[in-house]
Amino acid sequence: FAFLFYFFSVGEEIEMTPMVFAKGLADSGYWGDKYFGRIVIEDGDVGEGYLRKACRAKVIYGLEPMFESGKTCIIKVRNLITFGTKNENTLIEKNYDITIQECKIQNTTREYCKIFAAEARVIPDFGQVPEIIPLNLIYRPANNIPYATIEEDLAGHFEKYCTKDRGGTLQMKNTSETDQKCCTFQHWVYQWTNGNFLVTVLEGVGWKITNVGIATKSKGYQGLKESCFPALLDQFTSIHLCNQYCEMLGLKSLKSIDTSQQSTKSKGSKSPSMGRKSGSAQSSPQMQKKGLASPQGTRKGGTSPKTSRKSSETAGAQPAIKHKTVEVPRSVRMR
């Protein structure tokens, strides 16, 4: 009896929704099946950084097969939601919008990385390529910051392969094989999208990448509303140094590309090494929000905690629980 009481009462209930690209970049992505589970926070002080606050949690039940019971995962919240108005509803709405964009950015870039990996695999001696891990949306009804992201817990030494400092300057390392291939991936995506999309931040452990940052040339490109930083794309063309992996993929030197001519080209993207066309920019697959909706829909009671409680519905609207405060816990540092 004591074990069952602990099993049902410890931790907090969450609703998790993955973003799905059934046709790769040919569609804009959509919200997949919903998972209803329970987690418990194990470490509220994970990593460092100034953009996100992160904590480590253990899955109790309900998130299989993405996260098996007993496994740890990382929950992240953007740190910038506390700025601006003090109105509670406005802060929760901002928390929702920022989290949706975080999922869209990392999962869209993950789709680019899959195509990059497919092209690299056909090149003899190219070797291993980076893998961007998926980022899932969670709703925490009992938390004063209800929307966050959840991802795989990467074990090992955390590295920053490509970053952007607080002043907006791109920083790239070019020492290890992973460093060089991340730089090549930046070059590849930039050329694939005809200079409209740039990956600015790639961090992670070994070949597994997270904390993705991007910049677009125009506002709303591929539904990414808050990522328009054309100056960063111009900066990239002036500081990027091609390496052997850029040459193996047949990428053109950015020094010789006239960026003003690229803006007049067709909006359809071409593969820099295979000349394939990709889908045009799609709108963001954000969920409809009525009264700051939960992305999950109504939870049904009486379900066994030992089974994954997935819903086959699409991301429906449901009012989120209101909270008195929207403050980021001070004990949690950013990753």
CSV table of C-alpha atoms in Angstrom, one decimal:
chain,number,residue,atom,x,y,z
A,1,PHE,CA,0.0,0.0,0.0
A,2,ALA,CA,2.8,2.4,0.9
A,3,PHE,CA,4.5,1.7,-2.4
A,4,LEU,CA,1.3,2.4,-4.4
A,5,PHE,CA,0.7,5.7,-2.4
A,6,TYR,CA,4.3,6.8,-3.3
A,7,PHE,CA,3.8,5.7,-6.9
A,8,PHE,CA,0.7,7.8,-7.4
A,9,SER,CA,1.6,10.9,-5.2
A,10,VAL,CA,5.3,11.6,-5.8
A,11,GLY,CA,6.3,14.2,-8.5
A,12,GLU,CA,4.0,16.0,-10.9
A,13,GLU,CA,1.7,15.1,-13.7
A,14,ILE,CA,2.6,16.4,-17.2
A,15,GLU,CA,1.1,16.3,-20.7
A,16,MET,CA,3.7,15.8,-23.4
A,17,THR,CA,3.3,16.4,-27.2
A,18,PRO,CA,6.0,15.7,-29.8
A,19,MET,CA,6.2,17.6,-33.1
A,20,VAL,CA,6.0,15.4,-36.1
A,21,PHE,CA,7.3,15.9,-39.7
A,22,ALA,CA,5.6,13.1,-41.6
A,23,LYS,CA,7.0,14.3,-44.9
A,24,GLY,CA,10.2,15.9,-43.7
A,25,LEU,CA,10.5,19.6,-44.7
A,26,ALA,CA,7.8,19.1,-47.3
A,27,ASP,CA,5.2,19.9,-44.6
A,28,SER,CA,5.3,22.4,-41.8
A,29,GLY,CA,5.1,19.8,-39.0
A,30,TYR,CA,2.2,19.1,-36.7
A,31,TRP,CA,1.6,18.0,-33.1
A,32,GLY,CA,1.5,14.2,-32.7
A,33,ASP,CA,-0.2,11.9,-30.2
A,34,LYS,CA,-0.4,13.2,-26.6
A,35,TYR,CA,1.2,11.4,-23.7
A,36,PHE,CA,0.0,11.7,-20.1
A,37,GLY,CA,2.6,10.9,-17.5
A,38,ARG,CA,4.3,11.7,-14.2
A,39,ILE,CA,7.8,12.9,-13.5
A,40,VAL,CA,9.8,13.8,-10.4
A,41,ILE,CA,12.5,16.4,-10.3
A,42,GLU,CA,15.9,15.0,-9.3
A,43,ASP,CA,18.2,17.9,-9.9
A,44,GLY,CA,17.0,21.5,-10.1
A,45,ASP,CA,20.4,22.8,-11.0
A,46,VAL,CA,21.6,21.6,-14.3
A,47,GLY,CA,24.1,23.2,-16.7
A,48,GLU,CA,24.8,26.9,-17.1
A,49,GLY,CA,23.9,29.6,-19.6
A,50,TYR,CA,21.8,32.7,-19.8
A,51,LEU,CA,19.0,31.7,-22.2
A,52,ARG,CA,17.4,28.7,-20.5
A,53,LYS,CA,16.9,27.3,-17.0
A,54,ALA,CA,17.2,23.5,-16.9
A,55,CYS,CA,16.5,20.7,-14.5
A,56,ARG,CA,16.8,16.9,-14.5
A,57,ALA,CA,13.7,14.8,-14.0
A,58,LYS,CA,13.1,11.1,-13.7
A,59,VAL,CA,10.1,9.5,-15.5
A,60,ILE,CA,7.8,7.6,-13.3
A,61,TYR,CA,5.3,6.4,-15.9
A,62,GLY,CA,3.3,7.4,-19.0
A,63,LEU,CA,5.9,8.6,-21.5
A,64,GLU,CA,6.9,5.4,-23.2
A,65,PRO,CA,8.4,4.7,-25.7
A,66,MET,CA,10.0,8.1,-25.9
A,67,PHE,CA,11.0,8.1,-22.3
A,68,GLU,CA,10.9,4.8,-20.4
A,69,SER,CA,10.0,4.6,-16.8
A,70,GLY,CA,13.0,5.2,-14.5
A,71,LYS,CA,15.0,7.1,-17.2
A,72,THR,CA,16.0,10.7,-16.7
A,73,CYS,CA,15.2,13.6,-19.0
A,74,ILE,CA,15.9,17.3,-19.2
A,75,ILE,CA,13.2,20.0,-18.8
A,76,LYS,CA,14.0,23.5,-20.0
A,77,VAL,CA,12.3,26.8,-19.7
A,78,ARG,CA,13.4,30.0,-21.5
A,79,ASN,CA,14.6,32.6,-19.0
A,80,LEU,CA,13.2,35.6,-20.8
A,81,ILE,CA,9.5,35.2,-20.0
A,82,THR,CA,9.9,37.3,-16.8
A,83,PHE,CA,10.5,40.5,-18.8
A,84,GLY,CA,7.7,43.0,-19.7
A,85,THR,CA,4.2,43.2,-18.2
A,86,LYS,CA,3.5,41.7,-14.9
A,87,ASN,CA,0.0,40.6,-16.0
A,88,GLU,CA,-0.3,36.9,-15.2
A,89,ASN,CA,-2.2,35.9,-18.3
A,90,THR,CA,0.2,37.8,-20.6
A,91,LEU,CA,3.2,36.1,-19.0
A,92,ILE,CA,1.7,32.6,-19.4
A,93,GLU,CA,0.9,33.4,-23.0
A,94,LYS,CA,4.4,34.6,-23.6
A,95,ASN,CA,5.7,31.4,-22.0
A,96,TYR,CA,3.5,29.4,-24.4
A,97,ASP,CA,4.6,31.2,-27.5
A,98,ILE,CA,8.3,31.1,-26.7
A,99,THR,CA,8.1,27.3,-25.9
A,100,ILE,CA,6.3,26.6,-29.2
A,101,GLN,CA,9.0,28.5,-31.1
A,102,GLU,CA,11.7,26.6,-29.3
A,103,CYS,CA,10.2,23.3,-30.4
A,104,LYS,CA,9.7,24.6,-34.0
A,105,ILE,CA,13.3,25.8,-34.2
A,106,GLN,CA,15.0,22.7,-33.0
A,107,ASN,CA,12.8,20.2,-34.8
A,108,THR,CA,12.9,22.0,-38.1
A,109,THR,CA,16.7,22.2,-37.9
A,110,ARG,CA,16.6,18.4,-37.0
A,111,GLU,CA,14.9,17.8,-40.3
A,112,TYR,CA,17.6,19.7,-42.2
A,113,CYS,CA,20.2,17.7,-40.3
A,114,LYS,CA,18.6,14.4,-41.5
A,115,ILE,CA,18.9,15.5,-45.1
A,116,PHE,CA,22.5,16.6,-44.4
A,117,ALA,CA,23.3,13.2,-42.9
A,118,ALA,CA,21.8,11.4,-45.9
A,119,GLU,CA,24.0,13.3,-48.3
A,120,ALA,CA,27.1,12.8,-46.2
A,121,ARG,CA,26.6,9.0,-45.9
A,122,VAL,CA,27.0,8.6,-49.7
A,123,ILE,CA,30.5,10.3,-49.6
A,124,PRO,CA,33.3,7.8,-48.9
A,125,ASP,CA,35.3,8.5,-45.7
A,126,PHE,CA,33.0,11.3,-44.6
A,127,GLY,CA,32.4,9.5,-41.3
A,128,GLN,CA,29.9,10.2,-38.5
A,129,VAL,CA,27.6,13.3,-38.6
A,130,PRO,CA,25.9,15.3,-35.9
A,131,GLU,CA,22.4,14.3,-34.8
A,132,ILE,CA,20.0,16.9,-33.4
A,133,ILE,CA,17.8,15.4,-30.7
A,134,PRO,CA,14.0,16.0,-30.8
A,135,LEU,CA,12.5,18.6,-28.5
A,136,ASN,CA,9.0,17.9,-27.1
A,137,LEU,CA,6.4,20.3,-25.7
A,138,ILE,CA,5.1,19.7,-22.2
A,139,TYR,CA,2.3,21.2,-20.2
A,140,ARG,CA,2.6,21.2,-16.4
A,141,PRO,CA,-0.8,22.1,-14.9
A,142,ALA,CA,0.4,22.3,-11.3
A,143,ASN,CA,3.5,24.5,-12.1
A,144,ASN,CA,3.5,28.3,-12.1
A,145,ILE,CA,5.4,28.1,-15.4
A,146,PRO,CA,3.1,25.7,-17.2
A,147,TYR,CA,4.8,25.3,-20.6
A,148,ALA,CA,8.3,23.9,-21.1
A,149,THR,CA,10.3,21.5,-23.3
A,150,ILE,CA,11.5,18.0,-22.5
A,151,GLU,CA,14.4,16.2,-24.1
A,152,GLU,CA,16.9,13.3,-23.8
A,153,ASP,CA,19.4,13.6,-20.9
A,154,LEU,CA,22.8,13.6,-22.6
A,155,ALA,CA,25.4,12.0,-20.5
A,156,GLY,CA,28.9,13.3,-20.8
A,157,HIS,CA,30.9,16.5,-21.1
A,158,PHE,CA,28.7,19.3,-22.6
A,159,GLU,CA,30.3,21.2,-25.5
A,160,LYS,CA,29.5,24.4,-27.4
A,161,TYR,CA,30.4,23.8,-31.0
A,162,CYS,CA,28.9,26.9,-32.5
A,163,THR,CA,27.6,29.7,-30.4
A,164,LYS,CA,26.5,33.3,-30.4
A,165,ASP,CA,27.6,35.6,-27.6
A,166,ARG,CA,25.5,38.2,-25.8
A,167,GLY,CA,26.7,40.9,-28.1
A,168,GLY,CA,25.4,39.0,-31.1
A,169,THR,CA,28.7,37.8,-32.5
A,170,LEU,CA,29.0,34.3,-33.9
A,171,GLN,CA,31.6,32.0,-32.3
A,172,MET,CA,32.8,28.9,-34.1
A,173,LYS,CA,35.4,26.3,-33.1
A,174,ASN,CA,37.3,24.5,-35.7
A,175,THR,CA,39.5,22.1,-33.8
A,176,SER,CA,37.8,18.7,-33.4
A,177,GLU,CA,36.0,16.7,-36.0
A,178,THR,CA,32.7,17.5,-34.4
A,179,ASP,CA,33.5,21.2,-34.5
A,180,GLN,CA,34.3,21.1,-38.2
A,181,LYS,CA,31.3,19.1,-39.2
A,182,CYS,CA,29.0,21.4,-37.2
A,183,CYS,CA,30.5,24.3,-39.2
A,184,THR,CA,30.0,22.4,-42.4
A,185,PHE,CA,26.4,21.8,-41.4
A,186,GLN,CA,25.9,25.5,-40.9
A,187,HIS,CA,27.4,26.1,-44.4
A,188,TRP,CA,25.3,23.4,-46.0
A,189,VAL,CA,22.0,24.7,-44.5
A,190,TYR,CA,22.8,28.3,-45.5
A,191,GLN,CA,23.5,27.2,-49.1
A,192,TRP,CA,20.5,24.7,-49.2
A,193,THR,CA,18.1,27.6,-48.3
A,194,ASN,CA,19.7,30.1,-50.7
A,195,GLY,CA,21.0,32.2,-47.8
A,196,ASN,CA,17.6,32.4,-46.0
A,197,PHE,CA,18.3,30.1,-43.0
A,198,LEU,CA,21.3,29.9,-40.8
A,199,VAL,CA,22.0,27.7,-37.8
A,200,THR,CA,23.7,29.9,-35.2
A,201,VAL,CA,24.0,27.7,-32.1
A,202,LEU,CA,24.8,24.0,-31.8
A,203,GLU,CA,25.7,22.5,-28.4
A,204,GLY,CA,25.7,19.0,-27.0
A,205,VAL,CA,27.6,15.9,-26.0
A,206,GLY,CA,29.6,14.1,-28.6
A,207,TRP,CA,27.6,13.8,-31.8
A,208,LYS,CA,24.2,14.5,-30.1
A,209,ILE,CA,23.2,18.2,-30.5
A,210,THR,CA,20.7,20.3,-28.6
A,211,ASN,CA,20.1,24.0,-27.7
A,212,VAL,CA,19.8,24.9,-31.4
A,213,GLY,CA,19.7,28.5,-32.3
A,214,ILE,CA,18.9,30.0,-35.8
A,215,ALA,CA,18.6,33.2,-37.8
A,216,THR,CA,16.4,33.8,-40.8
A,217,LYS,CA,16.8,36.5,-43.5
A,218,SER,CA,13.1,37.4,-43.5
A,219,LYS,CA,10.5,37.4,-40.7
A,220,GLY,CA,8.2,34.3,-40.7
A,221,TYR,CA,10.4,32.1,-42.8
A,222,GLN,CA,9.2,28.6,-42.3
A,223,GLY,CA,6.9,29.9,-39.6
A,224,LEU,CA,9.7,31.1,-37.4
A,225,LYS,CA,8.4,34.5,-36.4
A,226,GLU,CA,11.0,35.6,-33.8
A,227,SER,CA,14.2,34.5,-35.6
A,228,CYS,CA,14.7,37.3,-38.2
A,229,PHE,CA,18.3,38.4,-37.8
A,230,PRO,CA,19.6,39.2,-41.3
A,231,ALA,CA,22.8,40.7,-40.0
A,232,LEU,CA,23.9,37.3,-38.6
A,233,LEU,CA,23.6,35.7,-42.0
A,234,ASP,CA,25.8,38.5,-43.5
A,235,GLN,CA,28.3,38.0,-40.6
A,236,PHE,CA,28.4,34.3,-41.2
A,237,THR,CA,29.5,34.7,-44.9
A,238,SER,CA,32.4,36.9,-43.8
A,239,ILE,CA,33.8,34.7,-41.0
A,240,HIS,CA,33.1,31.2,-42.0
A,241,LEU,CA,36.2,29.2,-43.1
A,242,CYS,CA,35.6,26.2,-45.2
A,243,ASN,CA,37.2,22.9,-44.1
A,244,GLN,CA,37.7,19.5,-45.7
A,245,TYR,CA,34.1,18.5,-45.1
A,246,CYS,CA,32.8,21.5,-46.9
A,247,GLU,CA,35.0,20.5,-49.8
A,248,MET,CA,33.9,16.8,-49.7
A,249,LEU,CA,30.2,18.0,-50.0
A,250,GLY,CA,31.2,20.3,-52.9
A,251,LEU,CA,30.0,23.4,-51.1
A,252,LYS,CA,30.8,26.7,-52.7
A,253,SER,CA,33.1,29.2,-50.9
A,254,LEU,CA,31.0,31.8,-49.2
A,255,LYS,CA,33.6,34.5,-50.0
A,256,SER,CA,32.7,34.3,-53.7
A,257,ILE,CA,28.9,34.3,-53.2
A,258,ASP,CA,27.1,37.5,-54.0
A,259,THR,CA,24.5,37.6,-51.2
A,260,SER,CA,22.5,40.4,-53.0
A,261,GLN,CA,21.9,38.1,-55.9
A,262,GLN,CA,20.8,35.3,-53.7
A,263,SER,CA,17.9,37.3,-52.4
A,264,THR,CA,16.4,37.5,-55.9
A,265,LYS,CA,16.6,33.7,-56.6
A,266,SER,CA,13.6,31.4,-56.5
A,267,LYS,CA,12.2,30.8,-53.0
A,268,GLY,CA,12.5,27.0,-53.6
A,269,SER,CA,15.6,25.6,-52.0
A,270,LYS,CA,18.1,23.5,-53.7
A,271,SER,CA,20.5,21.0,-52.2
A,272,PRO,CA,24.0,22.3,-52.5
A,273,SER,CA,25.4,18.9,-53.4
A,274,MET,CA,22.6,17.1,-55.2
A,275,GLY,CA,20.4,19.8,-56.7
A,276,ARG,CA,17.2,18.5,-55.1
A,277,LYS,CA,14.3,20.8,-54.4
A,278,SER,CA,12.7,21.1,-51.0
A,279,GLY,CA,9.3,22.3,-50.0
A,280,SER,CA,8.6,26.0,-49.8
A,281,ALA,CA,8.4,27.8,-46.5
A,282,GLN,CA,5.5,26.7,-44.4
A,283,SER,CA,3.6,28.4,-41.7
A,284,SER,CA,4.2,27.4,-38.1
A,285,PRO,CA,2.1,24.5,-36.9
A,286,GLN,CA,1.1,26.3,-33.7
A,287,MET,CA,-2.0,25.1,-31.9
A,288,GLN,CA,-5.1,27.2,-31.5
A,289,LYS,CA,-5.2,28.9,-28.2
A,290,LYS,CA,-8.5,30.0,-26.6
A,291,GLY,CA,-7.9,31.4,-23.2
A,292,LEU,CA,-4.3,30.2,-23.1
A,293,ALA,CA,-5.1,26.6,-24.1
A,294,SER,CA,-3.4,23.5,-22.9
A,295,PRO,CA,-2.1,21.7,-26.0
A,296,GLN,CA,-3.3,18.4,-24.8
A,297,GLY,CA,-7.0,18.2,-24.4
A,298,THR,CA,-9.0,16.9,-21.5
A,299,ARG,CA,-7.4,14.1,-19.5
A,300,LYS,CA,-9.5,11.0,-18.9
A,301,GLY,CA,-9.5,9.6,-15.4
A,302,GLY,CA,-9.1,6.1,-14.3
A,303,THR,CA,-6.3,5.1,-16.6
A,304,SER,CA,-3.6,2.7,-15.3
A,305,PRO,CA,-0.3,4.4,-14.6
A,306,LYS,CA,1.6,1.4,-15.9
A,307,THR,CA,0.6,2.0,-19.5
A,308,SER,CA,1.4,4.9,-21.7
A,309,ARG,CA,-1.7,7.0,-21.9
A,310,LYS,CA,-1.5,8.4,-25.4
A,311,SER,CA,-4.3,10.3,-27.1
A,312,SER,CA,-4.9,10.0,-30.8
A,313,GLU,CA,-6.4,13.5,-31.0
A,314,THR,CA,-4.5,16.3,-32.5
A,315,ALA,CA,-3.4,19.2,-30.3
A,316,GLY,CA,-6.7,20.5,-29.2
A,317,ALA,CA,-7.5,23.6,-27.1
A,318,GLN,CA,-8.2,23.6,-23.4
A,319,PRO,CA,-7.9,26.5,-21.0
A,320,ALA,CA,-4.7,26.3,-18.9
A,321,ILE,CA,-4.9,26.5,-15.2
A,322,LYS,CA,-4.3,30.0,-13.9
A,323,HIS,CA,-1.6,30.6,-11.3
A,324,LYS,CA,-0.9,33.4,-8.9
A,325,THR,CA,2.7,34.0,-9.9
A,326,VAL,CA,4.9,33.4,-12.9
A,327,GLU,CA,8.4,33.4,-11.5
A,328,VAL,CA,11.3,31.3,-12.5
A,329,PRO,CA,12.7,29.4,-9.5
A,330,ARG,CA,15.9,31.0,-8.3
A,331,SER,CA,17.5,27.7,-7.4
A,332,VAL,CA,17.6,26.6,-11.1
A,333,ARG,CA,20.4,27.8,-13.2
A,334,MET,CA,20.4,27.9,-17.0
A,335,ARG,CA,21.9,25.3,-19.2
